[in-house]
Coordinates of C-alpha atoms in Angstrom, one line a residue:
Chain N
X16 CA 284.2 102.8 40.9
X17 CA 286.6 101.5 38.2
X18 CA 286.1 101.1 35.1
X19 CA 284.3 98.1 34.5
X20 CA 282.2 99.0 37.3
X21 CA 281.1 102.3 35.6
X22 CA 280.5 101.0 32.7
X23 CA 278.1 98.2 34.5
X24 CA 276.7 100.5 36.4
X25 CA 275.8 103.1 33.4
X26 CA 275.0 100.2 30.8
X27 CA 272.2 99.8 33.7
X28 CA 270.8 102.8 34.0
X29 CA 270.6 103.4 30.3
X30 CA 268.6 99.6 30.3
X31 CA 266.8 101.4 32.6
X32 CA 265.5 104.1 30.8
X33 CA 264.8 101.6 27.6
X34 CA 262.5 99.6 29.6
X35 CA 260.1 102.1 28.3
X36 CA 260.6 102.1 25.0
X37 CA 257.6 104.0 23.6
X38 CA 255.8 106.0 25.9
X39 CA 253.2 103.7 27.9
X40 CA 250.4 106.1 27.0
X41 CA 250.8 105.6 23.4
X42 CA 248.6 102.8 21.8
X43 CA 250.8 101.1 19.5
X44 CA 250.2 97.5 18.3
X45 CA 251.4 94.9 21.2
X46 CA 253.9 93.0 18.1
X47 CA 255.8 96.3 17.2
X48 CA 256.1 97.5 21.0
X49 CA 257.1 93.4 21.5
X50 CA 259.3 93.4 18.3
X51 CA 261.0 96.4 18.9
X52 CA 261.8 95.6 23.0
X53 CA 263.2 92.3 21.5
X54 CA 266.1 93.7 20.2
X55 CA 267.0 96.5 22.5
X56 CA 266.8 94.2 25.2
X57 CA 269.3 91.8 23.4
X58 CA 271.9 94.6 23.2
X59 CA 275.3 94.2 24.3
X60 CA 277.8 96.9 26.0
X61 CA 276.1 99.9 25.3
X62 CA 279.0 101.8 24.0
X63 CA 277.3 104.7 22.0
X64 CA 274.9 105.6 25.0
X65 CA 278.0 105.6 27.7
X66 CA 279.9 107.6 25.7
X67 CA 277.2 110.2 25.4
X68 CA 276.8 110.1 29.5
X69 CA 280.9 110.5 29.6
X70 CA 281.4 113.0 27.4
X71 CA 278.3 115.3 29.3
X72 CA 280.0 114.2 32.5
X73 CA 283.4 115.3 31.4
X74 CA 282.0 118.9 30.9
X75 CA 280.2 118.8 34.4
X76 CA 277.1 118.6 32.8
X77 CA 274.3 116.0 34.0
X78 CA 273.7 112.6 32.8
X79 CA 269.9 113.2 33.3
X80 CA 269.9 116.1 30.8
X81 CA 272.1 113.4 28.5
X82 CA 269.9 110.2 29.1
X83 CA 267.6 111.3 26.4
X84 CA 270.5 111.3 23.5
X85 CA 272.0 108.2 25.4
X86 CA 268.8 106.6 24.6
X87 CA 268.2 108.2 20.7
X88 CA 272.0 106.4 19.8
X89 CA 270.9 103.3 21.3
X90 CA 268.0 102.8 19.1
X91 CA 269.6 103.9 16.0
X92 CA 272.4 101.6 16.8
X93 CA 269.7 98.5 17.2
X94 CA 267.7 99.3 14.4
X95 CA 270.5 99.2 11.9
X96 CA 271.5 95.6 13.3
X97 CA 268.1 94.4 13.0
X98 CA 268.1 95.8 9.0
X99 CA 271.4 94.5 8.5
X100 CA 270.8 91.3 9.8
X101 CA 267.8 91.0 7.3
X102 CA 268.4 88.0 4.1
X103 CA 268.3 90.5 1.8
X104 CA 271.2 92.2 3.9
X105 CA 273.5 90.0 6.1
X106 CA 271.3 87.2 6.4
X107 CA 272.0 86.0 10.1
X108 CA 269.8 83.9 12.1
X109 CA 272.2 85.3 15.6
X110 CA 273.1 88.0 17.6
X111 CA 275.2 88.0 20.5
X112 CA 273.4 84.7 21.2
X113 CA 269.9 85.2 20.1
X114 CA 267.6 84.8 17.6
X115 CA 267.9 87.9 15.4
X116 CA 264.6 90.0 15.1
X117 CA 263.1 88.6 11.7
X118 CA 264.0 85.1 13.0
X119 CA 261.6 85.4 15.7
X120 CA 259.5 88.1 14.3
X121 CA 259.2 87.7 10.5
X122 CA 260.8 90.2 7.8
X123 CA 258.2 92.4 7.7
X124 CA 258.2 93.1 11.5
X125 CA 261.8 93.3 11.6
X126 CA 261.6 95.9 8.9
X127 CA 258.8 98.2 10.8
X128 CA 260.9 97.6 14.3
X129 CA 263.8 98.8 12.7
X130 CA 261.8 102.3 11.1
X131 CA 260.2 102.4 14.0
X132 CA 263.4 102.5 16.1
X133 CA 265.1 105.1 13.5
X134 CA 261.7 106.9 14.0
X135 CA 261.7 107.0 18.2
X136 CA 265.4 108.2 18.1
X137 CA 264.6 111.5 16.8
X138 CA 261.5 111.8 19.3
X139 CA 263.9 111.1 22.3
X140 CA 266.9 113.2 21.3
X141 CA 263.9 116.1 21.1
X142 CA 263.1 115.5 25.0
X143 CA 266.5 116.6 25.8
X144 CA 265.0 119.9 26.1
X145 CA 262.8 118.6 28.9
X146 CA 265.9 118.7 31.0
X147 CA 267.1 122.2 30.2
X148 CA 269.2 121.8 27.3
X149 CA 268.4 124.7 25.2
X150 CA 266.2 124.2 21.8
X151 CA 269.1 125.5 19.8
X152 CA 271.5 123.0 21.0
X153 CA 269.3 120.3 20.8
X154 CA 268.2 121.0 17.3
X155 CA 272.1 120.9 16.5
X156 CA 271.8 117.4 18.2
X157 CA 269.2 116.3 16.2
X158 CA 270.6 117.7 13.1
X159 CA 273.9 116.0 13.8
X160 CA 272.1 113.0 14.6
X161 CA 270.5 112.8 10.9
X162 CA 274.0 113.5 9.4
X163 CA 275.9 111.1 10.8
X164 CA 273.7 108.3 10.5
X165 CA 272.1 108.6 7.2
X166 CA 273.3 108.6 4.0
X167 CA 276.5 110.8 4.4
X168 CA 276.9 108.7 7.7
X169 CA 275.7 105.1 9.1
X170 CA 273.7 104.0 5.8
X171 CA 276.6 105.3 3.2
X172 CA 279.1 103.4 5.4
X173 CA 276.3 99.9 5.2
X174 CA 276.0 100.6 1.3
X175 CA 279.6 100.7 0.7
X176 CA 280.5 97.3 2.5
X177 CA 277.6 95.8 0.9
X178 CA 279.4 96.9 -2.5
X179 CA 282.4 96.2 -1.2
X180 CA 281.3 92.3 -0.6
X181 CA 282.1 92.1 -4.5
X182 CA 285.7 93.4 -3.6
X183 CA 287.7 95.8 -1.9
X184 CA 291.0 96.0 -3.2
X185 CA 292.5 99.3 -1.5
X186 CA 292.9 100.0 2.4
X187 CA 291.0 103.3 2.2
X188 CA 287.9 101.5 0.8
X189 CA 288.0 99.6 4.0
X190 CA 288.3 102.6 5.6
X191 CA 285.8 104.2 4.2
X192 CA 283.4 101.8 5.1
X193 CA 284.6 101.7 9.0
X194 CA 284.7 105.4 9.4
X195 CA 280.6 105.5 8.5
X196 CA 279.8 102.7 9.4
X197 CA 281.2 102.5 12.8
X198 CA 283.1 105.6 13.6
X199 CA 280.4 107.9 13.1
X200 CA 277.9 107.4 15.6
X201 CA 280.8 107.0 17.4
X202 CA 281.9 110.2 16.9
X203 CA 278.1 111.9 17.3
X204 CA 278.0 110.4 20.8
X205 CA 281.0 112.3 21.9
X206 CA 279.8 115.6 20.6
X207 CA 276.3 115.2 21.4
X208 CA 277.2 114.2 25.5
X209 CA 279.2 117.5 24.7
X210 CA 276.7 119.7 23.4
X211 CA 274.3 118.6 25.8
X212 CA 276.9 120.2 28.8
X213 CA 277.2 123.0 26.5
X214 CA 280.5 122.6 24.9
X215 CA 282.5 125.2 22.5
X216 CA 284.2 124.5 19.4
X217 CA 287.4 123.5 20.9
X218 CA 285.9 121.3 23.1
X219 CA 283.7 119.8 20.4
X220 CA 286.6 119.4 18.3
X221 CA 288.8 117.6 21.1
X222 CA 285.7 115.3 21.5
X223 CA 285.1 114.8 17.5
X224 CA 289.3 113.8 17.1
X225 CA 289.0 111.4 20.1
X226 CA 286.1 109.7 18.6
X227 CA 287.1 109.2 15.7
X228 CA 290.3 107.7 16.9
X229 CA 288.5 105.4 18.8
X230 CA 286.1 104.4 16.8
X231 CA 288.6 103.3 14.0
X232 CA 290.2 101.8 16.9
X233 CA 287.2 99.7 17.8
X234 CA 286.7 98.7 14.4
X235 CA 289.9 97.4 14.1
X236 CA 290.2 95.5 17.1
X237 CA 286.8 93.7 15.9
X238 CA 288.0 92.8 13.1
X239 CA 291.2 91.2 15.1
X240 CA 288.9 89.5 17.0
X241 CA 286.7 88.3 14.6
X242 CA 290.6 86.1 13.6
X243 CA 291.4 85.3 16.6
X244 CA 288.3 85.4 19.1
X245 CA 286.3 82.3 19.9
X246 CA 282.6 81.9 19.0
X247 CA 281.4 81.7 22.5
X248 CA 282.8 85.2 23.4
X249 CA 281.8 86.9 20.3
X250 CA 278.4 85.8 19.8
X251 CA 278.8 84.9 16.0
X252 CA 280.6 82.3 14.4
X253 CA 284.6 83.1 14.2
X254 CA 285.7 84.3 10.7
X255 CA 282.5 85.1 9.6
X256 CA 283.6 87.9 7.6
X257 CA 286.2 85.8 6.1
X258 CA 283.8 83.3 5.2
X259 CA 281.8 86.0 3.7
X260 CA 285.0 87.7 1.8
X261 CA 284.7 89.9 3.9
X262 CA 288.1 91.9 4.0
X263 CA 289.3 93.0 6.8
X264 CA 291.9 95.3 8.5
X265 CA 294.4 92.2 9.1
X266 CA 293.7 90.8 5.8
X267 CA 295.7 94.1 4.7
X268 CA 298.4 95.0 6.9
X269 CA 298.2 91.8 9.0
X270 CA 298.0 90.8 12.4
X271 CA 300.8 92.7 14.4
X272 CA 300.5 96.0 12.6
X273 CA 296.8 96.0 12.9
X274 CA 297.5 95.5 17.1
X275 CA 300.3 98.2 16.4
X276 CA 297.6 100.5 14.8
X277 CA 294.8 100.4 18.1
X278 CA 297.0 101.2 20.5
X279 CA 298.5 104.4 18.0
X280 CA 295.1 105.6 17.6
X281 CA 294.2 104.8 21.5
X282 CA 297.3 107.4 22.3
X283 CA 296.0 109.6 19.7
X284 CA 292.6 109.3 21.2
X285 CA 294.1 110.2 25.0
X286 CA 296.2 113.0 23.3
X287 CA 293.4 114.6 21.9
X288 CA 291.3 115.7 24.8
X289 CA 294.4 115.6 27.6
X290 CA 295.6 119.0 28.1
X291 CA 293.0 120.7 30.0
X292 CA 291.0 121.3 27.1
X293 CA 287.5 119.1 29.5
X294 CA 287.4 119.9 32.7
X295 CA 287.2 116.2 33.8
X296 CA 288.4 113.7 31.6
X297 CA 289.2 110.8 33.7
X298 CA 286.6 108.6 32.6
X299 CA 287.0 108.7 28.8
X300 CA 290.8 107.8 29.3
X301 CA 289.9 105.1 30.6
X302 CA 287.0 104.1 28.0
X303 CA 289.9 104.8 25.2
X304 CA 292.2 101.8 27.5
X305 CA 289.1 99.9 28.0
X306 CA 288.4 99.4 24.6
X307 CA 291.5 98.4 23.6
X308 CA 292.2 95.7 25.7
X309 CA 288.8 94.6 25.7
X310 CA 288.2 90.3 24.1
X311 CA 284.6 90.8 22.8
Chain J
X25 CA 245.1 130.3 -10.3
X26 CA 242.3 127.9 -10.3
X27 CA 243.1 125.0 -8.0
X28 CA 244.5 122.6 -10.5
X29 CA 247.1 125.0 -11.5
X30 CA 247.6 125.7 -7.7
X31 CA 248.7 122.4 -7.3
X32 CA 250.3 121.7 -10.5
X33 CA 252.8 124.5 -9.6
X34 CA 253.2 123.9 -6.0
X35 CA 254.4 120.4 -6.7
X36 CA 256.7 121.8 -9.4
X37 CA 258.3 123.6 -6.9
X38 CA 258.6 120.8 -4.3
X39 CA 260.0 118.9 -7.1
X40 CA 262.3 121.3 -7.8
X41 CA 263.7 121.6 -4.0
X42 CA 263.9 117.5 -4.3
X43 CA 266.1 117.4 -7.0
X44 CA 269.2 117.7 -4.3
X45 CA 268.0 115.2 -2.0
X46 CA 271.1 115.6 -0.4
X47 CA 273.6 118.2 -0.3
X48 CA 275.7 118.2 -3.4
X49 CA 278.7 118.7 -0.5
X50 CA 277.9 115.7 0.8
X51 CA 280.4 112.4 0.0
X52 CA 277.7 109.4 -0.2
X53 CA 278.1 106.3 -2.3
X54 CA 276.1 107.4 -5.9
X55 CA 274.0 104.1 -5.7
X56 CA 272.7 105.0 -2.9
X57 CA 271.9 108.8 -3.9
X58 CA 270.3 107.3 -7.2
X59 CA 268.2 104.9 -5.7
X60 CA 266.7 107.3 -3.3
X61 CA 266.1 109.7 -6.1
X62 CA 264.5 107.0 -8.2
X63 CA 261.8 106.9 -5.9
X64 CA 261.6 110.5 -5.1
X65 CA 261.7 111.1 -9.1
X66 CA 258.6 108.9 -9.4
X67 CA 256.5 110.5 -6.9
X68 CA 252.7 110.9 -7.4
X69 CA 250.5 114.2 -6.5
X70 CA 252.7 115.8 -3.6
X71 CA 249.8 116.3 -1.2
X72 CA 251.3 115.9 1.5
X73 CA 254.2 118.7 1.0
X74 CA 251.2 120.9 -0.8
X75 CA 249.2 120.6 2.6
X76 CA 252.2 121.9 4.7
X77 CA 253.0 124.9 2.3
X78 CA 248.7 125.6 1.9
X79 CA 248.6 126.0 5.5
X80 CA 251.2 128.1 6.3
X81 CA 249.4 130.6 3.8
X82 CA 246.5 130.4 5.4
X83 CA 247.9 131.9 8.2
X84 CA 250.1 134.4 6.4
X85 CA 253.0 132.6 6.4
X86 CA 256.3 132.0 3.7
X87 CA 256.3 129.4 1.3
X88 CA 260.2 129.8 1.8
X89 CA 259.8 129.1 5.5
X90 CA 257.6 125.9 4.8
X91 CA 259.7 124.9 2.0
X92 CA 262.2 122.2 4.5
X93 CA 259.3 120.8 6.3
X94 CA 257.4 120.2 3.0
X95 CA 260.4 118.1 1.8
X96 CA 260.5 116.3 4.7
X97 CA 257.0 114.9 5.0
X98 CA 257.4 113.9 1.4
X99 CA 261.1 111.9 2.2
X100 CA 258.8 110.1 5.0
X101 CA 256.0 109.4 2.7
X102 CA 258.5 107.8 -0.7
X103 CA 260.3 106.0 2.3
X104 CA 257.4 104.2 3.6
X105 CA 256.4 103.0 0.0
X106 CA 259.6 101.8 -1.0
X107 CA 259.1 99.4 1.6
X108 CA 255.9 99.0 1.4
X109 CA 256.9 97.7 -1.4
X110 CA 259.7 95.0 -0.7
X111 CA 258.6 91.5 -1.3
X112 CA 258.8 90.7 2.6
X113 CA 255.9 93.3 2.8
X114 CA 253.2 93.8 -0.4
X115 CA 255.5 92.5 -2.7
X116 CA 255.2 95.3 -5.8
X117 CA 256.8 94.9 -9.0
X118 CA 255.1 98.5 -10.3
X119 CA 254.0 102.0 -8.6
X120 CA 252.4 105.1 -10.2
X121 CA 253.5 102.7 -13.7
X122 CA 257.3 102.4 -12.8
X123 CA 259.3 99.6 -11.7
X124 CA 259.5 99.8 -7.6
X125 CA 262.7 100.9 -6.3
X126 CA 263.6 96.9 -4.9
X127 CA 263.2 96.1 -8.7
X128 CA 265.6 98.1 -9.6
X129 CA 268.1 98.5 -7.1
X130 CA 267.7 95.1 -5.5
X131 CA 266.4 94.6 -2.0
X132 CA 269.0 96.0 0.1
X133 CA 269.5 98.6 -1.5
X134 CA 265.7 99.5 -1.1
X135 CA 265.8 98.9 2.6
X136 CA 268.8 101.7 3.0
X137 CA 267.2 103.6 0.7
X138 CA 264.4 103.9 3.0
X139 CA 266.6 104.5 5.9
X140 CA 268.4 107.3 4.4
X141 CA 265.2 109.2 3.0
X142 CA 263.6 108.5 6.9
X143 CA 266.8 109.5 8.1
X144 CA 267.2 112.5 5.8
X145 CA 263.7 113.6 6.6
X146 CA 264.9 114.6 10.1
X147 CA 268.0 116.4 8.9
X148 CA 265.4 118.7 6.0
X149 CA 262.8 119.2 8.8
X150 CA 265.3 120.7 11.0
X151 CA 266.6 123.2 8.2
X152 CA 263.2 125.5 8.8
X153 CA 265.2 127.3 11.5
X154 CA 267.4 128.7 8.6
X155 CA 264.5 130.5 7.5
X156 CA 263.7 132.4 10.5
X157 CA 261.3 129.3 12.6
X158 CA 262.0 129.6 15.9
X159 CA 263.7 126.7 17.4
X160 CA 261.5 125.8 19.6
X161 CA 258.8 125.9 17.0
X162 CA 261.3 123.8 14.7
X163 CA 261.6 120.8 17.8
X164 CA 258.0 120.5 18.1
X165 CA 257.8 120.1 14.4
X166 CA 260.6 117.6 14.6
X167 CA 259.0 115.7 17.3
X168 CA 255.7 115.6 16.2
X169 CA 257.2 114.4 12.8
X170 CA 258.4 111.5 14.9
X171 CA 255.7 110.4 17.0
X172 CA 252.9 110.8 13.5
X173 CA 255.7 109.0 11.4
X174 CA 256.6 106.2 14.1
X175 CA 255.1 103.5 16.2
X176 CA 252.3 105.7 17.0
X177 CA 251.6 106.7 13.7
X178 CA 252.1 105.6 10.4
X179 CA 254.8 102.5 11.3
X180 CA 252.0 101.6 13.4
X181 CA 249.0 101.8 10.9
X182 CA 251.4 99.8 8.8
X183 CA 251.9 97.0 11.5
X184 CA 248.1 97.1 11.8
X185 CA 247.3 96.5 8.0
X186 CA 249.9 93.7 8.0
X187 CA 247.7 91.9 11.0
X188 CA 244.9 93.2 9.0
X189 CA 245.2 91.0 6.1
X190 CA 244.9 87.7 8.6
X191 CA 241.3 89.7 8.7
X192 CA 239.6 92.6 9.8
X193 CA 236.2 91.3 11.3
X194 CA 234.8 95.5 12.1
X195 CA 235.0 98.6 10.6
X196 CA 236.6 100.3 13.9
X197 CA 239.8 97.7 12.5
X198 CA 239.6 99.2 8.9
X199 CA 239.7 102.9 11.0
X200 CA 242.8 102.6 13.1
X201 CA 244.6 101.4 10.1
X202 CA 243.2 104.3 7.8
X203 CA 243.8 106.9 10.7
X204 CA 247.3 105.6 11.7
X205 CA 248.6 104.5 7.8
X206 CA 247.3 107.4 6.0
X207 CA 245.8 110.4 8.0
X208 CA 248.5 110.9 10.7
X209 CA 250.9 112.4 8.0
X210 CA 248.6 114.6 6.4
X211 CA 247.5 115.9 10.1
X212 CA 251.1 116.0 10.6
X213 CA 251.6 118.4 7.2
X214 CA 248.9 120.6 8.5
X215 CA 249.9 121.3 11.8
X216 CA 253.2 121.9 11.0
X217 CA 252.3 124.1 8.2
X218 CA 250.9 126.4 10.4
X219 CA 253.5 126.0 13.4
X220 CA 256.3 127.7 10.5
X221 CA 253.5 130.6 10.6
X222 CA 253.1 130.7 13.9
X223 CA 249.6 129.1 14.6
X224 CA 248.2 129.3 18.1
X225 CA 246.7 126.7 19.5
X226 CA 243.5 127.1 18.7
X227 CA 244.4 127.6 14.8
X228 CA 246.7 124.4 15.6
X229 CA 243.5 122.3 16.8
X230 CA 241.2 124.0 13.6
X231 CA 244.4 122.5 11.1
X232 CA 244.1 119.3 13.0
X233 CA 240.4 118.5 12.6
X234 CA 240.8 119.6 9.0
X235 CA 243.6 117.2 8.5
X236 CA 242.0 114.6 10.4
X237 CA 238.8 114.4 8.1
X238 CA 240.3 115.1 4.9
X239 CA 242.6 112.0 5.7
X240 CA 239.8 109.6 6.3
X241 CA 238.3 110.3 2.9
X242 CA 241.3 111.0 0.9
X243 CA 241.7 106.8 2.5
X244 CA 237.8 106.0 2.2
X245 CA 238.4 107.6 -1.7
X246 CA 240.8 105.7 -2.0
X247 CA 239.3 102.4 -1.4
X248 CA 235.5 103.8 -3.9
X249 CA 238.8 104.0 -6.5
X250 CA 240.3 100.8 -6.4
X251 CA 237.2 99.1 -6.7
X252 CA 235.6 101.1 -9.7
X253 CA 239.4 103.1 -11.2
X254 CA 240.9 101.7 -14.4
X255 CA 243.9 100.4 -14.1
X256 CA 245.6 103.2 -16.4
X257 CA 244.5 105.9 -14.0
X258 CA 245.8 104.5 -10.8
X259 CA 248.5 103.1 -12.5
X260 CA 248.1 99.6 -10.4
X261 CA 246.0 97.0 -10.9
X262 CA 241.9 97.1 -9.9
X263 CA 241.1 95.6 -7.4
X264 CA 244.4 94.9 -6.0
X265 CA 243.2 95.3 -2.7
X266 CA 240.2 93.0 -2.7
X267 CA 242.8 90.5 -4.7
X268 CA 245.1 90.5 -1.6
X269 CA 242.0 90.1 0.6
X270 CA 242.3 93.5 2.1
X271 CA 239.1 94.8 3.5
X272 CA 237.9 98.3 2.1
X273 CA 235.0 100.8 3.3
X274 CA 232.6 99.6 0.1
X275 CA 233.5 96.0 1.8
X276 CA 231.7 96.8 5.0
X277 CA 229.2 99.9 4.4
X278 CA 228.8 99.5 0.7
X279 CA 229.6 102.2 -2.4
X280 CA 226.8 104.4 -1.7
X281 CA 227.3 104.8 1.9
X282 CA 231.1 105.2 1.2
X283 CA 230.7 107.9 -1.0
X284 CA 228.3 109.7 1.4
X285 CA 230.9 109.3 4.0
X286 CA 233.5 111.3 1.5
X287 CA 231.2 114.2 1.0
X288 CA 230.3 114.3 5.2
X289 CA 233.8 114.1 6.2
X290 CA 234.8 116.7 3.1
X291 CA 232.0 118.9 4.5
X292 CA 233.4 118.4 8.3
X293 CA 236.7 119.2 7.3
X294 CA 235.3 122.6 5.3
X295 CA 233.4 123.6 8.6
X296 CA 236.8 123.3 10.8
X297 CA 238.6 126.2 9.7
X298 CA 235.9 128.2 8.1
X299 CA 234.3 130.9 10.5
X300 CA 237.4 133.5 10.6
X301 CA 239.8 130.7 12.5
X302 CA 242.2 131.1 9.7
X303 CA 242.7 134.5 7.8
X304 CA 243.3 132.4 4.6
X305 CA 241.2 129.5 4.6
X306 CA 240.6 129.8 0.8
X307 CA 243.3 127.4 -0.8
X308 CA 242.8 124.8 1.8
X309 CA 238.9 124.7 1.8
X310 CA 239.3 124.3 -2.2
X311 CA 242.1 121.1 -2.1
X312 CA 239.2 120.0 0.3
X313 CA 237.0 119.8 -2.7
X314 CA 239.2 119.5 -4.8
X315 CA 240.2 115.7 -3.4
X316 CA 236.8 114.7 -2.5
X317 CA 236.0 114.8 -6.7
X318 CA 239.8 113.1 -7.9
X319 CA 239.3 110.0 -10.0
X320 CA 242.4 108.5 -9.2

């Protein structure tokens, strides 16, 4: 398999497992199972969850003891798209093509969906101990889980770019917001897919430096392509985020130092867990290359 | 103590514990760490953190050891009232007599609010295992914190009285939103109460029906109060719920039969864990009583 291929093939199987959203035997009103579906189903690459599965992989460990965590991230990930694209928030009617969630649902179902989503990530990072990971470990996981995206994490990182609509006038405000908001669940899927194949501190370490790198990376490159990409490949309209005053990464260095700056921190990345320090960590090299040459 | 005092200084103490929210360490914009606090800052009667430290006595256990969990089922329960709360839901301007937290902080800010303390909620719940809880006793706390807090819970008793206000035709309609909305976190406070002390199953099922019945006529109280409180003591307005057209218990079996209901379900609830189940029953079988008589 190449690259692309893997990542097909794993964005898949990680569909897969979110077919089932909330377990079937659960009696949960039809809207909210039919709200929340909506949006998971209208996910795009399904980054955070094949990072997890790399990273376990890159240890030896199994994807089936990572699936669990693969699944938590995703639904964290979705339910803070669906409260950010709320009016009172972003205020977008799209997504990657499709009516966003309280477009088609209402506010106050998008708003449940959302908790509910937030809710059922913590109750399927918990299974991972149905697949042998030890409780310990996966209490770590859920702990890490809460850090990184609450309010020293994700939702610090939303509440500073909402702020920062009325002005950002220093680079490492900018950063500040793209190291929460982004980088961070980046960063937890590496170590969780880590701690789930039992890594130690060096290990967890190489994995926390390469996800950060490439999740600054990531957010960097987005917002290149938010200048120069076109509206059929993103999804959204081009220059949205200038339209909003949004600033962005460009709108500070410019253009060719902002290219110069992904593929610094995709070496950096590559650097950081080359070495022997993972057993096997072919796939994640390429992920780091993947990403940065990637037009959506 | 009698049992007012009980109370009066277990919620001190819970209060107390709240007063870092999150960890003074922790680098998160102060907007955000204010508008969370608002809301924690204008809490109500703490029952629900009371119920989870109560019933780890009765089984012999620490207060210190409850302590995390306590805090975490009363993070869940400010969360789902700040947005509650937001216009695209009830639409409050006041709770307990102060602004709501969308009033003050604007919308947005209210939603992330929400999401951190839900978020947070997870992290705090997870801390019991820093006071000597057994991790695997700490995951089924955390898990069953997600599935009586989520979709299947309380997220979905809100969903249902959302529907419910397009009309609730039968009582059993009234009862899934009561049991889901309202009882599921106070089952939730017992059980995990006595899973910090180490209940076995049996104690586990005891705290369970106890929770269960005490929940439906804390809700069915609840209702007798809106319809015949004063506005002073509830600190909203009478007969807000009939205003909105929400249905109530006095709607469909009358006062008298909803206050008999209270006493039967108080008296259910008693029975549960008397008869040497629990080795200290005491405190619990008197907040039994002691809610069935609150006027507001």
């Amino acid at each position: 398999m190449n690259i692309q291929e893997y990542i097909a093939s794993y964005a898949k199987e990680v569909e897969g497992e979110l077919q089932e959203l909330f377990p079937r035997l659960w009696d949960i009103p039809d809207v909210l199972r039919q709200s929340a579906q909506y949006s998971i189903d209208a996910g795009g690459k399904r980054l955070r969850p094949i990072l997890v599965l790399a990273a376990a992989e890159a240890l030896g460990g199994r994807k089936e003891a990572a699936m669990p965590v693969a699944c938590a991230i995703e639904m964290v990930h979705t339910y803070s798209l669906i409260h950010d694209d709320l009016p009172a928030m972003d205020n977008d009617d799209y997504r990657r093509g499709k009516l966003t969630n309280h477009k088609v649902y209402g506010e106050a179902m998008a708003i449940l969906a959302g908790d509910a989503l937030l809710t059922q990530a913590f109750y399927s990072a918990s299974q991972a101990r149905r697949h042998g990971v030890p409780a310990e470990q996966v209490l770590n996981i859920v702990e890490e889980l809460a850090e990184y995206s609450g309010a020293r994490g994700m939702v610090g990182g939303q509440v500073a770019d909402m702020k920062g609509e009325q002005g950002i006038t220093e680079l490492s405000g900018l950063e500040y917001i793209h190291q929460h908001k982004t980088s961070d669940l980046i960063m937890f899927s590496l170590r969780a897919g880590g701690r789930v194949a039992g890594a130690d501190d060096k290990q967890l370490e190489a994995l926390t430096d390469f996800g950060r790198s490439i999740g600054l990376a990531f957010q960097i490159q987005d917002d290149i392509l938010d200048v120069t990409g076109t509206q059929e490949k993103l999804g959204k309209a081009v220059g949205s985020d200038e339209k909003q005053h949004k600033v962005t990464y460009p709108f500070f260095i410019g253009m060719e130092e902002s290219e110069r700056r992904v593929a610094q921190l995709t070496d950096e990345a590559k650097t950081a867990i080359a070495g022997g320090v993972l057993p096997k960590p072919q796939r994640l090299l390429e992920l780091a290359d993947y990403l940065m040459k990637r037009d959506r």
